[in-house]
CSV table of C-alpha atoms in Angstrom, one decimal:
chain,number,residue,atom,x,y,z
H,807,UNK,CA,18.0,-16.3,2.0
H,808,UNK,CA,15.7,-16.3,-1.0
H,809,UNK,CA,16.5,-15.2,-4.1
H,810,UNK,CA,14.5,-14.8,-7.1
H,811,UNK,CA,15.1,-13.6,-10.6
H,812,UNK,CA,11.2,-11.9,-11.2
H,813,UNK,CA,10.3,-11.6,-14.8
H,814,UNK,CA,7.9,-8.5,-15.4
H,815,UNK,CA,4.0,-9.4,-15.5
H,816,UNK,CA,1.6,-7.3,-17.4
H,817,UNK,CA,-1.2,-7.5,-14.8
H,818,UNK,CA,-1.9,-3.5,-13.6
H,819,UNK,CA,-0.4,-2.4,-10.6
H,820,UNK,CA,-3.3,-2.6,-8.3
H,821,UNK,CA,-6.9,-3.5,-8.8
H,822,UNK,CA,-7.8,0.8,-8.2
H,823,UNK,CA,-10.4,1.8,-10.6
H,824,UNK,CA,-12.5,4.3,-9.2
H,825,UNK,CA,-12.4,6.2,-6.0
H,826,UNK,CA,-8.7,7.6,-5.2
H,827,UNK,CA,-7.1,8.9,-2.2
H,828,UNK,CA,-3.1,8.5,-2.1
H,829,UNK,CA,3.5,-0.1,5.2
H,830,UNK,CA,4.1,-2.5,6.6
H,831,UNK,CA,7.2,-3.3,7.9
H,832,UNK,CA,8.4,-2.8,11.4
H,833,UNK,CA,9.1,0.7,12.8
H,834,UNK,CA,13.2,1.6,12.3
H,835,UNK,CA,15.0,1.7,15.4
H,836,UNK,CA,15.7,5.2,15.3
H,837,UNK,CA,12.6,7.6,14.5
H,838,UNK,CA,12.9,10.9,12.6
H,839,UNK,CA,14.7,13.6,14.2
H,840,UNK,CA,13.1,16.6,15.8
H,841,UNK,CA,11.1,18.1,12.9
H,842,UNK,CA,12.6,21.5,11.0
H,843,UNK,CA,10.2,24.6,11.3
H,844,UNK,CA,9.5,23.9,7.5
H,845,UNK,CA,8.0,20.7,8.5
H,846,UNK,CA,9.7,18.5,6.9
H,847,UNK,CA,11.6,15.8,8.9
H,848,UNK,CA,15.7,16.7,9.5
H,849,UNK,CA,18.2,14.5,9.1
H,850,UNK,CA,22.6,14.8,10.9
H,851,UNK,CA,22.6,16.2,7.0
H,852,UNK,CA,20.0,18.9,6.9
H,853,UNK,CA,16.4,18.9,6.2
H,854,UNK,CA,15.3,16.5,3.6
H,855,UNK,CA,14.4,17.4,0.2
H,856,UNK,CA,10.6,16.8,-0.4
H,857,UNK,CA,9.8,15.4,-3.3
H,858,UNK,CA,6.7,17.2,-4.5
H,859,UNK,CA,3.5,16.2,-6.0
H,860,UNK,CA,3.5,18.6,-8.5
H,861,UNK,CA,6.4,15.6,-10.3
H,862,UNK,CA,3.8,12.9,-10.2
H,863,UNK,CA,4.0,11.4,-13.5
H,864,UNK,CA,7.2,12.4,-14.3
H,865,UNK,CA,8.3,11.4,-17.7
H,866,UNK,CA,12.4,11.0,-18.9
H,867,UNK,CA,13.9,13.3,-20.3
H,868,UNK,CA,14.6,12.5,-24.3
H,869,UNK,CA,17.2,10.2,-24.5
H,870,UNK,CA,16.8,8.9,-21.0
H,871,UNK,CA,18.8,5.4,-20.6
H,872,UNK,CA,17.4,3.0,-18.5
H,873,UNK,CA,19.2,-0.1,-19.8
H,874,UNK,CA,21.8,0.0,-17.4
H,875,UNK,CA,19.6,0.8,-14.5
H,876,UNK,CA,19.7,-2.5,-12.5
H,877,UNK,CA,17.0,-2.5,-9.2
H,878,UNK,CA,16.8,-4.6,-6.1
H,879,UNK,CA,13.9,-4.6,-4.3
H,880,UNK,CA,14.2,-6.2,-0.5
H,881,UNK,CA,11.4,-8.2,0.9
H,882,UNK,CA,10.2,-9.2,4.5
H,883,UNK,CA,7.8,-11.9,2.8
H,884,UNK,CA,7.1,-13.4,-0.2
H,885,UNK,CA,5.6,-10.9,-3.2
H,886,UNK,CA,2.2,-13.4,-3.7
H,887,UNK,CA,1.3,-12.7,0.3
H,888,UNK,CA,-1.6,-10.9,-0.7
H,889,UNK,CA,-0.8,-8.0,1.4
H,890,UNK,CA,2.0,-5.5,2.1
H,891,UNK,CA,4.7,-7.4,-0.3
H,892,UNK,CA,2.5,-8.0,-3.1
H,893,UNK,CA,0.9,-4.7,-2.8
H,894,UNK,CA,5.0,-2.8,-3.0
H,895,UNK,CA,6.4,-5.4,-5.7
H,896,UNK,CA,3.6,-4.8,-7.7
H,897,UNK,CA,4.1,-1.3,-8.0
H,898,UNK,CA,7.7,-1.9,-8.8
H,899,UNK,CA,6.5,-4.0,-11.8
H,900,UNK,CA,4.2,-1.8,-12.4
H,901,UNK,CA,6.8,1.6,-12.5
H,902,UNK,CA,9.3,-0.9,-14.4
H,903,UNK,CA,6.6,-1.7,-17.0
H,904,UNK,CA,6.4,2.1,-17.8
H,905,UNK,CA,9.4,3.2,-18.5
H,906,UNK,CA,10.0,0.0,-20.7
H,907,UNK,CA,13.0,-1.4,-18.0
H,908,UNK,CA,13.3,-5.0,-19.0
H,909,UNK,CA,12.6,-8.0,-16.2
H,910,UNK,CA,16.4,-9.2,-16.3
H,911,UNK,CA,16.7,-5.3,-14.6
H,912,UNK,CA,15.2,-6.5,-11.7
H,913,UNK,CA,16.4,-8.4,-8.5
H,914,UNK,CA,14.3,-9.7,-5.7
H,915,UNK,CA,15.2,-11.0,-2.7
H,916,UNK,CA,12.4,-12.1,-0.3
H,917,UNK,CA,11.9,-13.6,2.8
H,918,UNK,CA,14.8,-11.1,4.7
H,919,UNK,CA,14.7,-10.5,8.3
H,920,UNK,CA,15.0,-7.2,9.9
H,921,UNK,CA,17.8,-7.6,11.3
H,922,UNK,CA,21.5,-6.5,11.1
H,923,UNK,CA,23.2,-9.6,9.7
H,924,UNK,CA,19.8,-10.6,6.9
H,925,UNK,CA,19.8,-6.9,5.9
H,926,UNK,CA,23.5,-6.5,5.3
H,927,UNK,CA,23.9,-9.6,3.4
H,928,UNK,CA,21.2,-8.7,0.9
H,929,UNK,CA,22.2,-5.8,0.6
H,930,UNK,CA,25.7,-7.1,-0.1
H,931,UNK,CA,24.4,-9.7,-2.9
H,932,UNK,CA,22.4,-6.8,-4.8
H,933,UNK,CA,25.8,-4.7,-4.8
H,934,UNK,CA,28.0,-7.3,-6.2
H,935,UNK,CA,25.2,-8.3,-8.7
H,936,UNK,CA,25.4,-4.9,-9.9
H,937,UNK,CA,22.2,-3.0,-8.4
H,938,UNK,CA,22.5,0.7,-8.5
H,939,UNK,CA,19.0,0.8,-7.3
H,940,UNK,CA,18.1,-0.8,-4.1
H,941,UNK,CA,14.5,-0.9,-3.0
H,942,UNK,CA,14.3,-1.2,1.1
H,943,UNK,CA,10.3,-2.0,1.6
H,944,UNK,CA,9.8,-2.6,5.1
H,945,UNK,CA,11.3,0.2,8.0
H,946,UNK,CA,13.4,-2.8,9.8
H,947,UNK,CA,16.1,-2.3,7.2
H,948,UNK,CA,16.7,1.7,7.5
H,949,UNK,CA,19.1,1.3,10.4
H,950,UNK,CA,20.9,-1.2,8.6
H,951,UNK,CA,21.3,0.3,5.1
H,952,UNK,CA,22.0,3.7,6.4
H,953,UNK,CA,25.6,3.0,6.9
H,954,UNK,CA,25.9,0.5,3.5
H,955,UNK,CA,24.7,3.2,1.5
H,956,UNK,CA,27.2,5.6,2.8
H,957,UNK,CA,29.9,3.2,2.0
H,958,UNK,CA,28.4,3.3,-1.8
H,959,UNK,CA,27.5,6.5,-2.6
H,960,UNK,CA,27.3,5.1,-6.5
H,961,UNK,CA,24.2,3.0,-5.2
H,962,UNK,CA,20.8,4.9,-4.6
H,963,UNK,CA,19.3,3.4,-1.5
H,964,UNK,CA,15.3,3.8,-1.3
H,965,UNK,CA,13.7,3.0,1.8
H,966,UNK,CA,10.2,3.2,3.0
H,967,UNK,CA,9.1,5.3,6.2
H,968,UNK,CA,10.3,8.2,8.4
H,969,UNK,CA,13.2,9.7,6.7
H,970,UNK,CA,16.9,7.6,7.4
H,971,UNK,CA,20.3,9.5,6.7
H,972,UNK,CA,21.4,8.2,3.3
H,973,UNK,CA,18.5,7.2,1.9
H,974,UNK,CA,15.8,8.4,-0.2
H,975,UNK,CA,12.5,8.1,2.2
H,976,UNK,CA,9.3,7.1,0.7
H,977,UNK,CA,5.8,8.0,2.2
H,978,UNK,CA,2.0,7.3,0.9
H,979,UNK,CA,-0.7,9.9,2.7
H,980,UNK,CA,-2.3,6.9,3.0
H,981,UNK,CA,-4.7,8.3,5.2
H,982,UNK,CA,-6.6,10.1,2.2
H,983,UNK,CA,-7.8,7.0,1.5
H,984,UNK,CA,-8.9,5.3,4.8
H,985,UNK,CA,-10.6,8.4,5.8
H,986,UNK,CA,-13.0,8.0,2.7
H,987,UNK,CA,-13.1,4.6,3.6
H,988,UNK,CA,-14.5,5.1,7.4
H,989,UNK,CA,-17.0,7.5,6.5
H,990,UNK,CA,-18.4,5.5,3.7
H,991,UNK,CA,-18.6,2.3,6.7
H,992,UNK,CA,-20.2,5.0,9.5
H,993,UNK,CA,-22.6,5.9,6.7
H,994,UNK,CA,-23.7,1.9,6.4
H,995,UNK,CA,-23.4,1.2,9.9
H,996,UNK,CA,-24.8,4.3,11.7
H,997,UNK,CA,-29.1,3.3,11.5
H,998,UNK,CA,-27.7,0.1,13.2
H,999,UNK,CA,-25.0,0.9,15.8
H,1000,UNK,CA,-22.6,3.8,15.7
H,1001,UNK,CA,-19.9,1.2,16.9
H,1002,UNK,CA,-17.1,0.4,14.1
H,1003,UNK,CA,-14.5,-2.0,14.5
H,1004,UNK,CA,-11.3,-2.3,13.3
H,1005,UNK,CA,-8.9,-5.7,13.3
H,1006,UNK,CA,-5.1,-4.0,13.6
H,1007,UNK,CA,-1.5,-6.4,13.2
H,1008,UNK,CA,0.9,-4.0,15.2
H,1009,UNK,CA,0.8,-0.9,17.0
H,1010,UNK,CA,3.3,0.6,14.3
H,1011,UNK,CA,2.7,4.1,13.2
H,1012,UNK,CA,1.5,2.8,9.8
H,1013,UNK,CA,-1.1,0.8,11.6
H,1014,UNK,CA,-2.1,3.9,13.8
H,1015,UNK,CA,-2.7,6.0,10.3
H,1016,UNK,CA,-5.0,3.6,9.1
H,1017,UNK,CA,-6.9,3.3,12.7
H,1018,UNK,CA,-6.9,6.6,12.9
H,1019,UNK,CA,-8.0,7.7,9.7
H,1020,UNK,CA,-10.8,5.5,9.6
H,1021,UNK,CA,-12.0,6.8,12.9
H,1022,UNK,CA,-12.2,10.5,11.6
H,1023,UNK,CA,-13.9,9.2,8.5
H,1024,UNK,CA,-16.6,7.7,10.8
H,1025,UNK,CA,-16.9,10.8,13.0
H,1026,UNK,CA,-17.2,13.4,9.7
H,1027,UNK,CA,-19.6,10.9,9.0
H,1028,UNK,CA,-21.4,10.8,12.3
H,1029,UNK,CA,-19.7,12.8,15.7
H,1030,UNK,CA,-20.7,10.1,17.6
H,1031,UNK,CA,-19.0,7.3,15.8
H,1032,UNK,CA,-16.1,5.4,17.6
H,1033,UNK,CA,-13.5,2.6,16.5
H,1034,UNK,CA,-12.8,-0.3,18.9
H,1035,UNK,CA,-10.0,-1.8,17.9
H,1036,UNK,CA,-9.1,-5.6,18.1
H,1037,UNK,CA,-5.4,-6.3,18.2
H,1038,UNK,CA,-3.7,-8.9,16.6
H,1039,UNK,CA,-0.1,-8.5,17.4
H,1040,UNK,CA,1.3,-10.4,14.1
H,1041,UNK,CA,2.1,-8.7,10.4
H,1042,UNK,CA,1.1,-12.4,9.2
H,1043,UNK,CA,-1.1,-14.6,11.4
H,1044,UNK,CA,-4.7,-15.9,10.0
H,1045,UNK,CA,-6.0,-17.6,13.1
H,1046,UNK,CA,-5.2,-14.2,15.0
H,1047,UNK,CA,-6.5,-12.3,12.4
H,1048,UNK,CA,-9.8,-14.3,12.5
H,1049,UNK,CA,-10.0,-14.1,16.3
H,1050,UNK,CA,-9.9,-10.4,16.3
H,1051,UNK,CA,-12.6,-9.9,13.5
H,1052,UNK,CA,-15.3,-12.4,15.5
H,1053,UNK,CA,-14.2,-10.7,18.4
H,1054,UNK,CA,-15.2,-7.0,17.2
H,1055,UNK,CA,-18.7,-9.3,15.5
H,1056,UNK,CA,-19.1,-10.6,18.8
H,1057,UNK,CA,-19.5,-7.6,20.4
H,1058,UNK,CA,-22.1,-6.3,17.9
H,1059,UNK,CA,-20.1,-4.7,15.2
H,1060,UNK,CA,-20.9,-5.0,12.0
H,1061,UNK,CA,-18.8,-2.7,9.8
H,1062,UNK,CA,-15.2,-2.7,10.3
H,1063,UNK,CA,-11.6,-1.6,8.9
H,1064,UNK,CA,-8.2,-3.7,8.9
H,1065,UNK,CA,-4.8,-3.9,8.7
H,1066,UNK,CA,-3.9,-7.8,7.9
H,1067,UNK,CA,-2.6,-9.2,5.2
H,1068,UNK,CA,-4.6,-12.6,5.1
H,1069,UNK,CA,-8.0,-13.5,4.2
H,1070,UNK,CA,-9.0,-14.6,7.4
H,1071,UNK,CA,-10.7,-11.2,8.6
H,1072,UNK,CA,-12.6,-10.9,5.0
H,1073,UNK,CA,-13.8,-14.2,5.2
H,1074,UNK,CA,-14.9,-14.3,8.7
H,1075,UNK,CA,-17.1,-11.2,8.1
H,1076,UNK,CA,-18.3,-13.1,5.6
H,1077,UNK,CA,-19.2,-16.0,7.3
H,1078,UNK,CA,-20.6,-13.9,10.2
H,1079,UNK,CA,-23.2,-11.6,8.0
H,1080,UNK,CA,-20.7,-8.5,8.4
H,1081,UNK,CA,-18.3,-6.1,6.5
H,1082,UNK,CA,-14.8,-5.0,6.2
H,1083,UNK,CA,-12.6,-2.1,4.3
H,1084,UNK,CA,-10.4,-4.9,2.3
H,1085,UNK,CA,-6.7,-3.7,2.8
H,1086,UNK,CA,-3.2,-3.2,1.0
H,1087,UNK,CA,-5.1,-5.1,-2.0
H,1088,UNK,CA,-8.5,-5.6,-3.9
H,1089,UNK,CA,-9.9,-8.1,-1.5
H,1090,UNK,CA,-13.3,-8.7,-3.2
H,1091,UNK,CA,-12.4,-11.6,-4.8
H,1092,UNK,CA,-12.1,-13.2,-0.8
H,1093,UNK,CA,-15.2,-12.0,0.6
H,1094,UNK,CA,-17.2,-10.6,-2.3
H,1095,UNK,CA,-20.2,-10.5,0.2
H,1096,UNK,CA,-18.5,-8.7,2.8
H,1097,UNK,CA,-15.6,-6.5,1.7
H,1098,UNK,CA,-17.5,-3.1,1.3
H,1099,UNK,CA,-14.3,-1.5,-0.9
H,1100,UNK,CA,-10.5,-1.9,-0.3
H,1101,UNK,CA,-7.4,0.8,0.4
H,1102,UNK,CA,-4.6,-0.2,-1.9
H,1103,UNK,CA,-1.1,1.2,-1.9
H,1104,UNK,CA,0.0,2.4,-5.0
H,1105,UNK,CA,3.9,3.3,-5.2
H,1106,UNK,CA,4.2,3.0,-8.8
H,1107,UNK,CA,4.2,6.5,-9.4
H,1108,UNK,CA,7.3,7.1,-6.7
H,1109,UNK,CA,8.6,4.4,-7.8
H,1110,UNK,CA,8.7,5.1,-11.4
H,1111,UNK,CA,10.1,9.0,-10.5
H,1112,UNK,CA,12.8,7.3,-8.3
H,1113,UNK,CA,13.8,5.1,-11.3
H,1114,UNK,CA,14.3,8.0,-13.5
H,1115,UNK,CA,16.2,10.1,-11.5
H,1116,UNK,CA,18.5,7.4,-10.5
H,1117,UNK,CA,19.0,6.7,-14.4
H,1118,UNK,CA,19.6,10.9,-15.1
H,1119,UNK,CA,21.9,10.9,-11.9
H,1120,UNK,CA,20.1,13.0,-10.9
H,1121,UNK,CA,18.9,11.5,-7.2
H,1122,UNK,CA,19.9,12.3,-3.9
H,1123,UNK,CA,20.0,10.6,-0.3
H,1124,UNK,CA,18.3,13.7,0.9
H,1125,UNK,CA,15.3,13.0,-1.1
H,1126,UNK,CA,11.5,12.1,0.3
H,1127,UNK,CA,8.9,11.1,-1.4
H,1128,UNK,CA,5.3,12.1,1.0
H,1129,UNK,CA,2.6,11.6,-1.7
H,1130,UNK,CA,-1.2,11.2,-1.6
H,1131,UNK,CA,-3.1,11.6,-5.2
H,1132,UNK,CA,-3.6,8.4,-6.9
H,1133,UNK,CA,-1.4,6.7,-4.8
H,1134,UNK,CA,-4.0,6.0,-1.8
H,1135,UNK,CA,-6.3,4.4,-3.5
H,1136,UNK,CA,-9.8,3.0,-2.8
H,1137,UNK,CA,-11.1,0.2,-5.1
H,1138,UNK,CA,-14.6,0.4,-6.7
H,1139,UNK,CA,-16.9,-0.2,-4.2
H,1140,UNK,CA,-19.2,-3.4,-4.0
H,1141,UNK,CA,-22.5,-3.7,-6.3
H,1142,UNK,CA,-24.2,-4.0,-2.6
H,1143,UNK,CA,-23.0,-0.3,-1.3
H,1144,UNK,CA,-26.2,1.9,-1.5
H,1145,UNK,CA,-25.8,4.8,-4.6
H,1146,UNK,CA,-26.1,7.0,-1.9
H,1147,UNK,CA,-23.0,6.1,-0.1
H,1148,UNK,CA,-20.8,6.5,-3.2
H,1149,UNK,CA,-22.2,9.5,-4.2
H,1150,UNK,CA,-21.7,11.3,-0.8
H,1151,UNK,CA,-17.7,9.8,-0.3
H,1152,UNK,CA,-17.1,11.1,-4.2
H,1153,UNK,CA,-18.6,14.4,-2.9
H,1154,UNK,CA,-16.4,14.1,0.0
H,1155,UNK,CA,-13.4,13.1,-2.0
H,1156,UNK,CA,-13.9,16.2,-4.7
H,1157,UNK,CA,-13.9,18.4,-1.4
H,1158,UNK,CA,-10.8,16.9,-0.2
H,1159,UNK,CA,-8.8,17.6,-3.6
H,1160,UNK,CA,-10.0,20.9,-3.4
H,1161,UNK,CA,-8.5,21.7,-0.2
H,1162,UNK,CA,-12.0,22.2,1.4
H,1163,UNK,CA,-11.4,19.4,3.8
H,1164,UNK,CA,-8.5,19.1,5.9
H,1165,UNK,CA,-8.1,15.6,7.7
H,1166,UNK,CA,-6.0,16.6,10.2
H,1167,UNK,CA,-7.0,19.7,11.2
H,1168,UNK,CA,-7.7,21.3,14.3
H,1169,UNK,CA,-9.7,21.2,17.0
H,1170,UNK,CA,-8.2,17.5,17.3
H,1171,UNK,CA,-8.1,15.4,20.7
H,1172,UNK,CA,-6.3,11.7,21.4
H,1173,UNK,CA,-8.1,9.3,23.3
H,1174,UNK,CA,-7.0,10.1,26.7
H,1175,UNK,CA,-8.0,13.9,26.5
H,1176,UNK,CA,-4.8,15.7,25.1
H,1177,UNK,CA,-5.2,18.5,22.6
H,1178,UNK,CA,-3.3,17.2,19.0
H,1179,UNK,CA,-4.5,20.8,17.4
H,1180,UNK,CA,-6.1,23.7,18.3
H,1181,UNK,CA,-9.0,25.0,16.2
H,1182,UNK,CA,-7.5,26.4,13.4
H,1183,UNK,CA,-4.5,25.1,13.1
H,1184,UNK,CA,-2.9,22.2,11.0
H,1185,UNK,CA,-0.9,18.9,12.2
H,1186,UNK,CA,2.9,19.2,10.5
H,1187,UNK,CA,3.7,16.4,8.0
H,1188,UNK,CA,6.2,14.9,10.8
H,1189,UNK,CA,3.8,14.6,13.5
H,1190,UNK,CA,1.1,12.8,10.9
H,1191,UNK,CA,4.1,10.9,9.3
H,1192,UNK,CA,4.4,8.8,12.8
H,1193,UNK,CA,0.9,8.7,14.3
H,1194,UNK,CA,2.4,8.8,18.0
H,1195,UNK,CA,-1.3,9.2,19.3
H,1196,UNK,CA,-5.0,8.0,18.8
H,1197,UNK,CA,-7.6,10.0,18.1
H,1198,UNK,CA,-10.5,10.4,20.6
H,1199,UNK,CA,-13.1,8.0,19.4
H,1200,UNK,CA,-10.4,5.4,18.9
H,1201,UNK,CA,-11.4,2.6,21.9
H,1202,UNK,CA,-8.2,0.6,22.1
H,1203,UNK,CA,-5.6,-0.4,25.0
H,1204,UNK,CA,-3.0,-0.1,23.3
H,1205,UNK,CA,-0.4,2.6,24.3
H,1206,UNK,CA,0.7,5.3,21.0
H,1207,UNK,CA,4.6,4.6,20.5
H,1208,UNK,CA,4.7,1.1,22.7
């Protein structure tokens, strides 16, 4: 096990100036429940209390003490990967940094497996060193802290993903942001080939938001657009990651999306004379000739309402957090994107925060012909939450749920 005492940095939570929208981990071994007619996803306790956007931004109440608030944050990989880890412990910095919690608050442990015995000893080390606030960043651990943090009901649990008994769940609609980014690569691409690509780790339902996002970006964009995706089967493996983006180039795609945390697909596009939707982080400063714009995750602002509610006691295990906002957020987009293309995805974003565009609304098809929603109707937060299909002009063999 790695441990590490991480001292607070003053760099900003994620490169994110600009366009705005609102993990990666391995899928828990036990999904959500059957959804409540509410929508929201049920636990053996009840529905779960949605956390919603209207608190974004939540400030303490005067008086608010935070300098007995002591947070562990559990990570798969190391916090400088570039991708997913970096992406969530920056946020917690970021949170940490707002509410003035000092660095000797904060405990990281990286590195931990998914599994029974790596979970239940960190969780173990960041109870005896005092934690009342323990971060679980990557699904894997829900099934494993579940039962810890009913042993210590003094000790919030946060986890990220579906909704776990005895934890507060944690969501981005990070499919805001993805969709803006797959119409904006559709627009590029379409006078060339109406063919986008997309270079995916794991068929995870996080993964399957991003794929499918995109997709419906590039069809709002064009209805003829479709998404052939190239799998990599690894969170965390460049020379797979760089086989699957010059596979996608060698079929004759140009534009594509991702899901890696490496600079391997970035920098083969560059290398190739193509472009790629940067992921999880700003990755222009890989590929600055390739990476059209990026998606970055932005839980600072869940984070940081988390934090205070744990401190006013306030927090509950029933709690989930299911935002969008400013915490999907796309990056600037590169000096090479036409005007034109900015100007019509900020259109297309001020419709969106309108409510004039619904992503996932009806009529909506998977790939192999099966209605998702009838015209008119909406997809429930549950069913969107865990991506258990792709969309029609997703091109992939992979199975949804496998």
């Amino acid at each position: 096990m790695k441990k590490r005492i991480i001292g607070i940095c003053l760099a900003a939570v994620l490169a994110a100036a600009g366009l705005v929208g609102c993990g990666e981990a391995q899928q828990a071994a036990g999904e959500a429940s059957a959804p409540a007619e509410s929508g929201a996803p049920t636990t053996a306790t009840g529905t779960a209390n949605y956390i919603g956007e209207d608190k974004m931004a939540q400030e303490p109440a005067e008086g608010t003490d935070f300098s007995n608030l002591k947070i562990g944050e559990i990570e798969s990989y190391v916090i400088n990967d570039g991708g997913w880890c970096q992406a969530t412990h920056e946020s917690v910095v970021a949170a940490m940094n707002d509410l003035g919690i000092p660095e000797e608050n904060l405990i990281v442990l990286e590195s931990i497996g998914e599994d029974q015995a790596s979970t239940e000893a960190a969780a173990d080390e960041l109870i005896n060193a005092g934690c009342n606030l323990i971060l679980g960043t990557s699904t894997g651990y829900a099934s494993f802290l579940s039962p810890i943090a009913a042993e210590h009901p003094d000790v919030i649990f946060a986890q990220w993903g579906n909704k776990t008994d005895n934890l507060v769940g944690y969501d981005i609609r990070s499919y805001e942001g993805m969709f803006l980014a797959g119409y904006a690569s559709e627009l590029m691409s379409q006078a060339e080939n109406t063919e986008l690509g997309f270079a995916a780790s794991m068929n995870e339902f996080s993964v399957r938001t991003a794929i499918n996002a995109y997709a419906l970006g590039a069809k709002y964009a064009n209805p003829e657009a479709t998404v052939k995706v190239a799998s990599i089967e690894s969170w965390y493996d460049p020379d797979k990651e760089s086989q699957a983006a010059q596979s996608l180039i060698d079929a004759g795609i140009k534009y594509m999306g991702m899901e890696a945390s490496s600079p391997a697909v970035p920098e083969t596009c560059e290398a190739n004379d193509a472009f790629v939707v940067g992921y999880h982080n700003d990755m222009s400063v890989l590929a600055p000739e390739a990476v059209i714009v990026s998606h970055t995750w932005n839980f600072a602002p869940i984070f940081k309402n988390i934090m205070i509610q744990t401190a006013e006691g306030t927090a509950t295990p029933d709690d989930f957090y299911y935002w969008g906002g400013e915490c999907s957020k796309l990056t600037d987009f590169a000096a090479f994107v036409p005007e034109d293309v900015v100007a019509a995805v900020t259109d297309l974003k001020a419709q969106m925060d309108a409510g004039d565009v619904d992503i996932f609304a009806g009529p909506l098809n998977d790939n192999t012909g099966n209605t998702l929603v009838s015209e008119g109707a909406t997809m429930a937060d549950e069913d969107i939450i865990q991506q258990n299909f792709f969309v029609e002009n997703v091109q992939t063999t992979w199975k949804a749920g496998e």
